[in-house]
């Protein structure tokens, strides 16, 4: 038997997550437009804080954070693509050594370049 109260609570939870995601996206766009960067804490990456950098940024970039450009994020998550969390963690580890995302990252494949 379908328990409507349980489903109602789950749907409310999903609505709240969607609202939070939209607010985060809006805040990110605002910060990228005004200062050229923003910081995200990502629970998929073990609560590491990463810096999101505008593609057009010239000037200050916060030090001490692994950085992802807008272009890299589009390559990882654009067009509704959902990246496997384990793959994202692997990419993040590579970025700690200066790697950059060069192309789309289809499931099971990685394309990167070392900064050195």
CSV table of N, CA and C in Angstrom, one decimal:
chain,number,residue,atom,x,y,z
A,1,UNK,N,0.8,-1.2,0.0
A,1,UNK,CA,0.0,0.0,0.0
A,1,UNK,C,0.9,1.2,0.0
A,2,UNK,N,0.5,2.2,-0.8
A,2,UNK,CA,1.3,3.5,-0.9
A,2,UNK,C,1.0,4.4,0.3
A,3,UNK,N,2.0,4.8,1.0
A,3,UNK,CA,1.9,5.7,2.1
A,3,UNK,C,2.1,7.1,1.6
A,4,UNK,N,1.0,7.8,1.4
A,4,UNK,CA,1.1,9.2,0.8
A,4,UNK,C,1.8,10.1,1.7
A,5,UNK,N,1.8,10.0,3.0
A,5,UNK,CA,2.5,10.9,3.9
A,5,UNK,C,4.0,10.7,3.7
A,6,UNK,N,4.5,9.5,3.6
A,6,UNK,CA,5.9,9.3,3.3
A,6,UNK,C,6.3,10.0,2.0
A,7,UNK,N,5.6,9.7,1.0
A,7,UNK,CA,5.9,10.3,-0.3
A,7,UNK,C,5.8,11.9,-0.3
A,8,UNK,N,4.8,12.4,0.4
A,8,UNK,CA,4.7,13.8,0.6
A,8,UNK,C,6.0,14.4,1.2
A,9,UNK,N,6.5,13.8,2.3
A,9,UNK,CA,7.7,14.2,2.9
A,9,UNK,C,8.9,14.1,2.0
A,10,UNK,N,9.0,13.1,1.2
A,10,UNK,CA,10.1,12.9,0.3
A,10,UNK,C,10.1,14.0,-0.8
A,11,UNK,N,8.9,14.3,-1.3
A,11,UNK,CA,8.7,15.3,-2.3
A,11,UNK,C,9.1,16.7,-1.7
A,12,UNK,N,8.7,17.0,-0.5
A,12,UNK,CA,9.1,18.2,0.1
A,12,UNK,C,10.6,18.4,0.2
A,13,UNK,N,11.2,17.2,0.6
A,13,UNK,CA,12.7,17.2,0.7
A,13,UNK,C,13.3,17.5,-0.7
A,14,UNK,N,12.8,16.9,-1.7
A,14,UNK,CA,13.3,17.2,-3.1
A,14,UNK,C,13.1,18.6,-3.5
A,15,UNK,N,11.9,19.2,-3.2
A,15,UNK,CA,11.7,20.6,-3.5
A,15,UNK,C,12.7,21.5,-2.8
A,16,UNK,N,13.0,21.2,-1.5
A,16,UNK,CA,13.9,22.0,-0.7
A,16,UNK,C,15.3,21.9,-1.4
A,17,UNK,N,15.7,20.7,-1.8
A,17,UNK,CA,17.0,20.5,-2.4
A,17,UNK,C,17.1,21.3,-3.7
A,18,UNK,N,16.0,21.3,-4.5
A,18,UNK,CA,16.0,22.0,-5.8
A,18,UNK,C,16.1,23.5,-5.5
A,19,UNK,N,15.4,24.0,-4.5
A,19,UNK,CA,15.5,25.4,-4.1
A,19,UNK,C,16.9,25.8,-3.7
A,20,UNK,N,17.6,24.9,-2.9
A,20,UNK,CA,18.9,25.2,-2.5
A,20,UNK,C,19.9,25.2,-3.7
A,21,UNK,N,19.7,24.3,-4.6
A,21,UNK,CA,20.5,24.2,-5.8
A,21,UNK,C,20.4,25.5,-6.7
A,22,UNK,N,19.1,25.9,-6.8
A,22,UNK,CA,18.9,27.1,-7.6
A,22,UNK,C,19.5,28.4,-6.9
A,23,UNK,N,19.4,28.4,-5.6
A,23,UNK,CA,20.0,29.5,-4.8
A,23,UNK,C,21.5,29.5,-5.0
A,24,UNK,N,22.1,28.3,-4.9
A,24,UNK,CA,23.6,28.2,-5.1
A,24,UNK,C,24.0,28.7,-6.5
A,25,UNK,N,23.2,28.2,-7.5
A,25,UNK,CA,23.5,28.7,-8.8
A,25,UNK,C,23.5,30.2,-9.0
A,26,UNK,N,22.4,30.8,-8.4
A,26,UNK,CA,22.2,32.2,-8.5
A,26,UNK,C,23.4,32.9,-7.8
A,27,UNK,N,23.7,32.5,-6.6
A,27,UNK,CA,24.8,33.1,-5.8
A,27,UNK,C,26.1,33.0,-6.6
A,28,UNK,N,26.4,31.8,-7.2
A,28,UNK,CA,27.6,31.6,-7.9
A,28,UNK,C,27.7,32.5,-9.1
A,29,UNK,N,26.6,32.6,-9.9
A,29,UNK,CA,26.6,33.6,-11.1
A,29,UNK,C,26.9,35.0,-10.6
A,30,UNK,N,26.2,35.4,-9.5
A,30,UNK,CA,26.4,36.8,-9.0
A,30,UNK,C,27.9,37.0,-8.6
A,31,UNK,N,28.5,36.1,-7.9
A,31,UNK,CA,29.9,36.3,-7.4
A,31,UNK,C,30.8,36.2,-8.6
A,32,UNK,N,30.6,35.3,-9.6
A,32,UNK,CA,31.5,35.3,-10.8
A,32,UNK,C,31.4,36.6,-11.5
A,33,UNK,N,30.2,37.2,-11.6
A,33,UNK,CA,30.0,38.4,-12.4
A,33,UNK,C,30.6,39.6,-11.6
A,34,UNK,N,30.6,39.6,-10.3
A,34,UNK,CA,31.1,40.8,-9.6
A,34,UNK,C,32.6,40.7,-9.1
A,35,UNK,N,33.0,39.5,-8.7
A,35,UNK,CA,34.4,39.4,-8.3
A,35,UNK,C,35.3,38.4,-9.1
A,36,UNK,N,34.6,37.6,-10.0
A,36,UNK,CA,35.4,36.7,-10.8
A,36,UNK,C,35.6,35.3,-10.3
A,37,UNK,N,35.2,35.1,-9.0
A,37,UNK,CA,35.4,33.8,-8.4
A,37,UNK,C,34.5,33.6,-7.3
A,38,UNK,N,34.3,32.4,-6.8
A,38,UNK,CA,33.6,32.1,-5.6
A,38,UNK,C,34.1,30.7,-5.0
A,39,UNK,N,33.8,30.5,-3.8
A,39,UNK,CA,34.2,29.3,-3.1
A,39,UNK,C,33.0,28.4,-2.9
A,40,UNK,N,33.2,27.1,-3.2
A,40,UNK,CA,32.2,26.1,-2.9
A,40,UNK,C,32.8,25.0,-1.9
A,41,UNK,N,32.0,24.6,-1.0
A,41,UNK,CA,32.3,23.4,-0.2
A,41,UNK,C,31.5,22.2,-0.8
A,42,UNK,N,32.3,21.2,-1.2
A,42,UNK,CA,31.7,20.1,-1.9
A,42,UNK,C,31.7,18.8,-1.1
A,43,UNK,N,30.5,18.3,-0.7
A,43,UNK,CA,30.5,17.1,0.2
A,43,UNK,C,30.9,15.9,-0.6
A,44,UNK,N,30.8,15.9,-1.9
A,44,UNK,CA,31.2,14.7,-2.7
A,44,UNK,C,32.7,14.6,-2.7
A,45,UNK,N,33.4,15.7,-2.5
A,45,UNK,CA,34.9,15.8,-2.5
A,45,UNK,C,35.4,15.8,-1.0
A,46,UNK,N,34.6,15.2,-0.1
A,46,UNK,CA,35.0,15.1,1.3
A,46,UNK,C,35.0,16.5,2.0
A,47,UNK,N,34.1,17.3,1.6
A,47,UNK,CA,33.9,18.7,2.1
A,47,UNK,C,35.1,19.6,1.8
A,48,UNK,N,35.9,19.2,0.8
A,48,UNK,CA,36.9,20.2,0.3
A,48,UNK,C,36.3,21.4,-0.2
A,49,UNK,N,37.0,22.6,0.0
A,49,UNK,CA,36.5,23.8,-0.6
A,49,UNK,C,37.3,24.1,-1.9
A,50,UNK,N,36.5,24.3,-2.9
A,50,UNK,CA,37.1,24.6,-4.2
A,50,UNK,C,36.8,26.0,-4.7
A,51,UNK,N,37.6,26.5,-5.5
A,51,UNK,CA,37.4,27.9,-6.1
A,51,UNK,C,36.9,27.7,-7.5
A,52,UNK,N,35.8,28.4,-7.8
A,52,UNK,CA,35.2,28.4,-9.1
A,52,UNK,C,35.7,29.8,-9.7
A,53,UNK,N,36.3,29.7,-10.9
A,53,UNK,CA,36.9,30.9,-11.5
A,53,UNK,C,36.2,31.2,-12.8
A,54,UNK,N,35.8,32.5,-12.9
A,54,UNK,CA,35.2,33.0,-14.2
A,54,UNK,C,36.1,32.8,-15.3
A,55,UNK,N,35.6,32.4,-16.5
A,55,UNK,CA,36.4,32.2,-17.7
A,55,UNK,C,37.1,33.5,-18.1
A,56,UNK,N,36.5,34.7,-17.7
A,56,UNK,CA,37.0,36.0,-18.1
A,56,UNK,C,37.8,36.7,-17.0
A,57,UNK,N,38.1,35.9,-16.0
A,57,UNK,CA,38.8,36.6,-14.8
A,57,UNK,C,40.2,37.1,-15.2
A,58,UNK,N,40.5,38.3,-14.8
A,58,UNK,CA,41.8,38.8,-14.9
A,58,UNK,C,42.1,39.5,-13.5
A,59,UNK,N,43.1,39.0,-12.8
A,59,UNK,CA,43.4,39.6,-11.6
A,59,UNK,C,43.4,38.5,-10.5
A,60,UNK,N,42.9,38.9,-9.3
A,60,UNK,CA,43.0,38.1,-8.1
A,60,UNK,C,42.3,36.7,-8.3
A,61,UNK,N,43.0,35.7,-8.0
A,61,UNK,CA,42.4,34.3,-7.8
A,61,UNK,C,42.8,33.8,-6.5
A,62,UNK,N,41.9,33.4,-5.7
A,62,UNK,CA,42.2,33.0,-4.3
A,62,UNK,C,43.2,31.8,-4.3
A,63,UNK,N,44.2,31.9,-3.4
A,63,UNK,CA,45.3,30.9,-3.3
A,63,UNK,C,44.9,29.9,-2.3
A,64,UNK,N,45.5,28.7,-2.4
A,64,UNK,CA,45.2,27.6,-1.5
A,64,UNK,C,44.0,26.7,-1.7
A,65,UNK,N,43.4,26.9,-2.9
A,65,UNK,CA,42.2,26.1,-3.2
A,65,UNK,C,42.5,25.5,-4.6
A,66,UNK,N,41.9,24.3,-4.8
A,66,UNK,CA,41.9,23.7,-6.1
A,66,UNK,C,40.9,24.5,-6.9
A,67,UNK,N,41.3,24.9,-8.1
A,67,UNK,CA,40.4,25.7,-8.9
A,67,UNK,C,39.8,25.0,-10.1
A,68,UNK,N,38.5,25.4,-10.4
A,68,UNK,CA,37.8,24.9,-11.5
A,68,UNK,C,37.3,26.1,-12.3
A,69,UNK,N,37.5,26.2,-13.6
A,69,UNK,CA,37.0,27.3,-14.4
A,69,UNK,C,35.6,26.9,-14.8
A,70,UNK,N,34.9,28.0,-15.2
A,70,UNK,CA,33.5,27.8,-15.7
A,70,UNK,C,33.5,26.8,-16.8
A,71,UNK,N,34.5,26.9,-17.7
A,71,UNK,CA,34.6,26.0,-18.9
A,71,UNK,C,34.8,24.6,-18.4
A,72,UNK,N,35.6,24.3,-17.4
A,72,UNK,CA,35.8,23.0,-16.9
A,72,UNK,C,34.5,22.4,-16.3
A,73,UNK,N,33.8,23.2,-15.6
A,73,UNK,CA,32.5,22.8,-15.1
A,73,UNK,C,31.5,22.4,-16.2
A,74,UNK,N,31.5,23.2,-17.2
A,74,UNK,CA,30.6,22.9,-18.4
A,74,UNK,C,31.0,21.6,-19.0
A,75,UNK,N,32.3,21.3,-19.1
A,75,UNK,CA,32.8,20.1,-19.7
A,75,UNK,C,32.4,18.9,-18.8
A,76,UNK,N,32.5,19.1,-17.5
A,76,UNK,CA,32.1,18.0,-16.5
A,76,UNK,C,30.6,17.8,-16.3
A,77,UNK,N,29.9,18.9,-16.4
A,77,UNK,CA,28.4,18.8,-16.0
A,77,UNK,C,27.5,19.4,-17.0
A,78,UNK,N,28.0,19.9,-18.1
A,78,UNK,CA,27.1,20.6,-19.1
A,78,UNK,C,26.1,19.7,-19.8
A,79,UNK,N,25.2,20.2,-20.4
A,79,UNK,CA,24.2,19.5,-21.2
A,79,UNK,C,23.5,18.4,-20.4
A,80,UNK,N,23.3,18.7,-19.1
A,80,UNK,CA,22.5,17.8,-18.2
A,80,UNK,C,23.3,16.5,-17.9
A,81,UNK,N,24.6,16.5,-18.2
A,81,UNK,CA,25.5,15.3,-18.0
A,81,UNK,C,25.7,15.2,-16.5
A,82,UNK,N,25.5,14.0,-16.0
A,82,UNK,CA,25.7,13.6,-14.6
A,82,UNK,C,27.0,12.8,-14.4
A,83,UNK,N,28.0,13.4,-13.8
A,83,UNK,CA,29.3,12.7,-13.6
A,83,UNK,C,29.2,11.8,-12.4
A,84,UNK,N,29.7,10.6,-12.5
A,84,UNK,CA,29.8,9.7,-11.4
A,84,UNK,C,30.7,10.3,-10.3
A,85,UNK,N,30.2,10.2,-9.0
A,85,UNK,CA,31.0,10.8,-7.9
A,85,UNK,C,32.4,10.3,-7.8
A,86,UNK,N,32.6,9.0,-8.0
A,86,UNK,CA,34.0,8.5,-8.0
A,86,UNK,C,34.9,9.1,-9.0
A,87,UNK,N,34.3,9.3,-10.2
A,87,UNK,CA,35.1,9.9,-11.3
A,87,UNK,C,35.4,11.4,-10.9
A,88,UNK,N,34.5,12.1,-10.3
A,88,UNK,CA,34.8,13.5,-9.9
A,88,UNK,C,35.9,13.5,-8.9
A,89,UNK,N,35.9,12.5,-7.9
A,89,UNK,CA,36.9,12.5,-6.9
A,89,UNK,C,38.3,12.2,-7.6
A,90,UNK,N,38.3,11.4,-8.6
A,90,UNK,CA,39.5,11.1,-9.3
A,90,UNK,C,40.1,12.3,-10.0
A,91,UNK,N,39.2,13.0,-10.7
A,91,UNK,CA,39.5,14.2,-11.4
A,91,UNK,C,40.1,15.3,-10.4
A,92,UNK,N,39.4,15.4,-9.3
A,92,UNK,CA,39.8,16.3,-8.2
A,92,UNK,C,41.2,16.0,-7.7
A,93,UNK,N,41.5,14.7,-7.5
A,93,UNK,CA,42.9,14.3,-7.1
A,93,UNK,C,43.9,14.8,-8.2
A,94,UNK,N,43.6,14.6,-9.5
A,94,UNK,CA,44.5,15.0,-10.5
A,94,UNK,C,44.7,16.5,-10.6
A,95,UNK,N,43.6,17.2,-10.3
A,95,UNK,CA,43.7,18.7,-10.3
A,95,UNK,C,44.6,19.2,-9.1
A,96,UNK,N,44.7,18.4,-8.1
A,96,UNK,CA,45.6,18.8,-7.0
A,96,UNK,C,47.1,18.9,-7.5
A,97,UNK,N,47.4,18.2,-8.6
A,97,UNK,CA,48.7,18.2,-9.2
A,97,UNK,C,48.8,19.1,-10.4
A,98,UNK,N,47.8,20.0,-10.6
A,98,UNK,CA,47.8,20.9,-11.7
A,98,UNK,C,47.1,20.5,-12.9
A,99,UNK,N,46.4,19.4,-13.0
A,99,UNK,CA,45.7,19.0,-14.2
A,99,UNK,C,44.6,19.9,-14.5
A,100,UNK,N,44.2,20.0,-15.8
A,100,UNK,CA,43.1,20.8,-16.3
A,100,UNK,C,42.2,19.8,-17.1
A,101,UNK,N,40.9,20.1,-17.0
A,101,UNK,CA,39.9,19.3,-17.8
A,101,UNK,C,39.9,19.9,-19.2
A,102,UNK,N,40.2,19.0,-20.2
A,102,UNK,CA,40.3,19.5,-21.6
A,102,UNK,C,39.1,19.1,-22.4
A,103,UNK,N,38.4,18.1,-22.1
A,103,UNK,CA,37.3,17.7,-22.9
A,103,UNK,C,36.1,17.1,-22.0
A,104,UNK,N,35.1,16.7,-22.7
A,104,UNK,CA,34.0,16.1,-22.0
A,104,UNK,C,34.5,14.8,-21.3
A,105,UNK,N,33.9,14.4,-20.2
A,105,UNK,CA,34.4,13.3,-19.5
A,105,UNK,C,33.3,12.2,-19.5
A,106,UNK,N,33.2,11.4,-20.6
A,106,UNK,CA,32.2,10.4,-20.6
A,106,UNK,C,32.5,9.3,-19.5
A,107,UNK,N,31.5,8.6,-19.1
A,107,UNK,CA,31.6,7.7,-18.0
A,107,UNK,C,32.8,6.7,-18.4
A,108,UNK,N,33.8,6.6,-17.4
A,108,UNK,CA,34.9,5.7,-17.6
A,108,UNK,C,36.0,6.3,-18.3
A,109,UNK,N,36.0,7.5,-18.8
A,109,UNK,CA,37.1,8.1,-19.6
A,109,UNK,C,37.4,9.4,-19.0
A,110,UNK,N,38.7,9.8,-19.0
A,110,UNK,CA,39.2,11.0,-18.5
A,110,UNK,C,40.1,11.6,-19.6
A,111,UNK,N,40.0,13.0,-19.7
A,111,UNK,CA,40.9,13.7,-20.6
A,111,UNK,C,41.5,14.9,-19.8
A,112,UNK,N,42.8,14.9,-19.5
A,112,UNK,CA,43.3,16.0,-18.8
A,112,UNK,C,44.7,16.3,-19.3
A,113,UNK,N,45.3,17.4,-18.8
A,113,UNK,CA,46.6,17.9,-19.1
A,113,UNK,C,47.3,18.3,-17.8
A,114,UNK,N,48.5,18.0,-17.7
A,114,UNK,CA,49.3,18.5,-16.5
A,114,UNK,C,49.8,19.9,-16.8
A,115,UNK,N,49.8,20.7,-15.8
A,115,UNK,CA,50.2,22.1,-15.9
A,115,UNK,C,51.7,22.1,-16.1
A,116,UNK,N,52.5,21.1,-15.8
A,116,UNK,CA,53.9,21.1,-15.9
A,116,UNK,C,54.4,20.7,-17.3
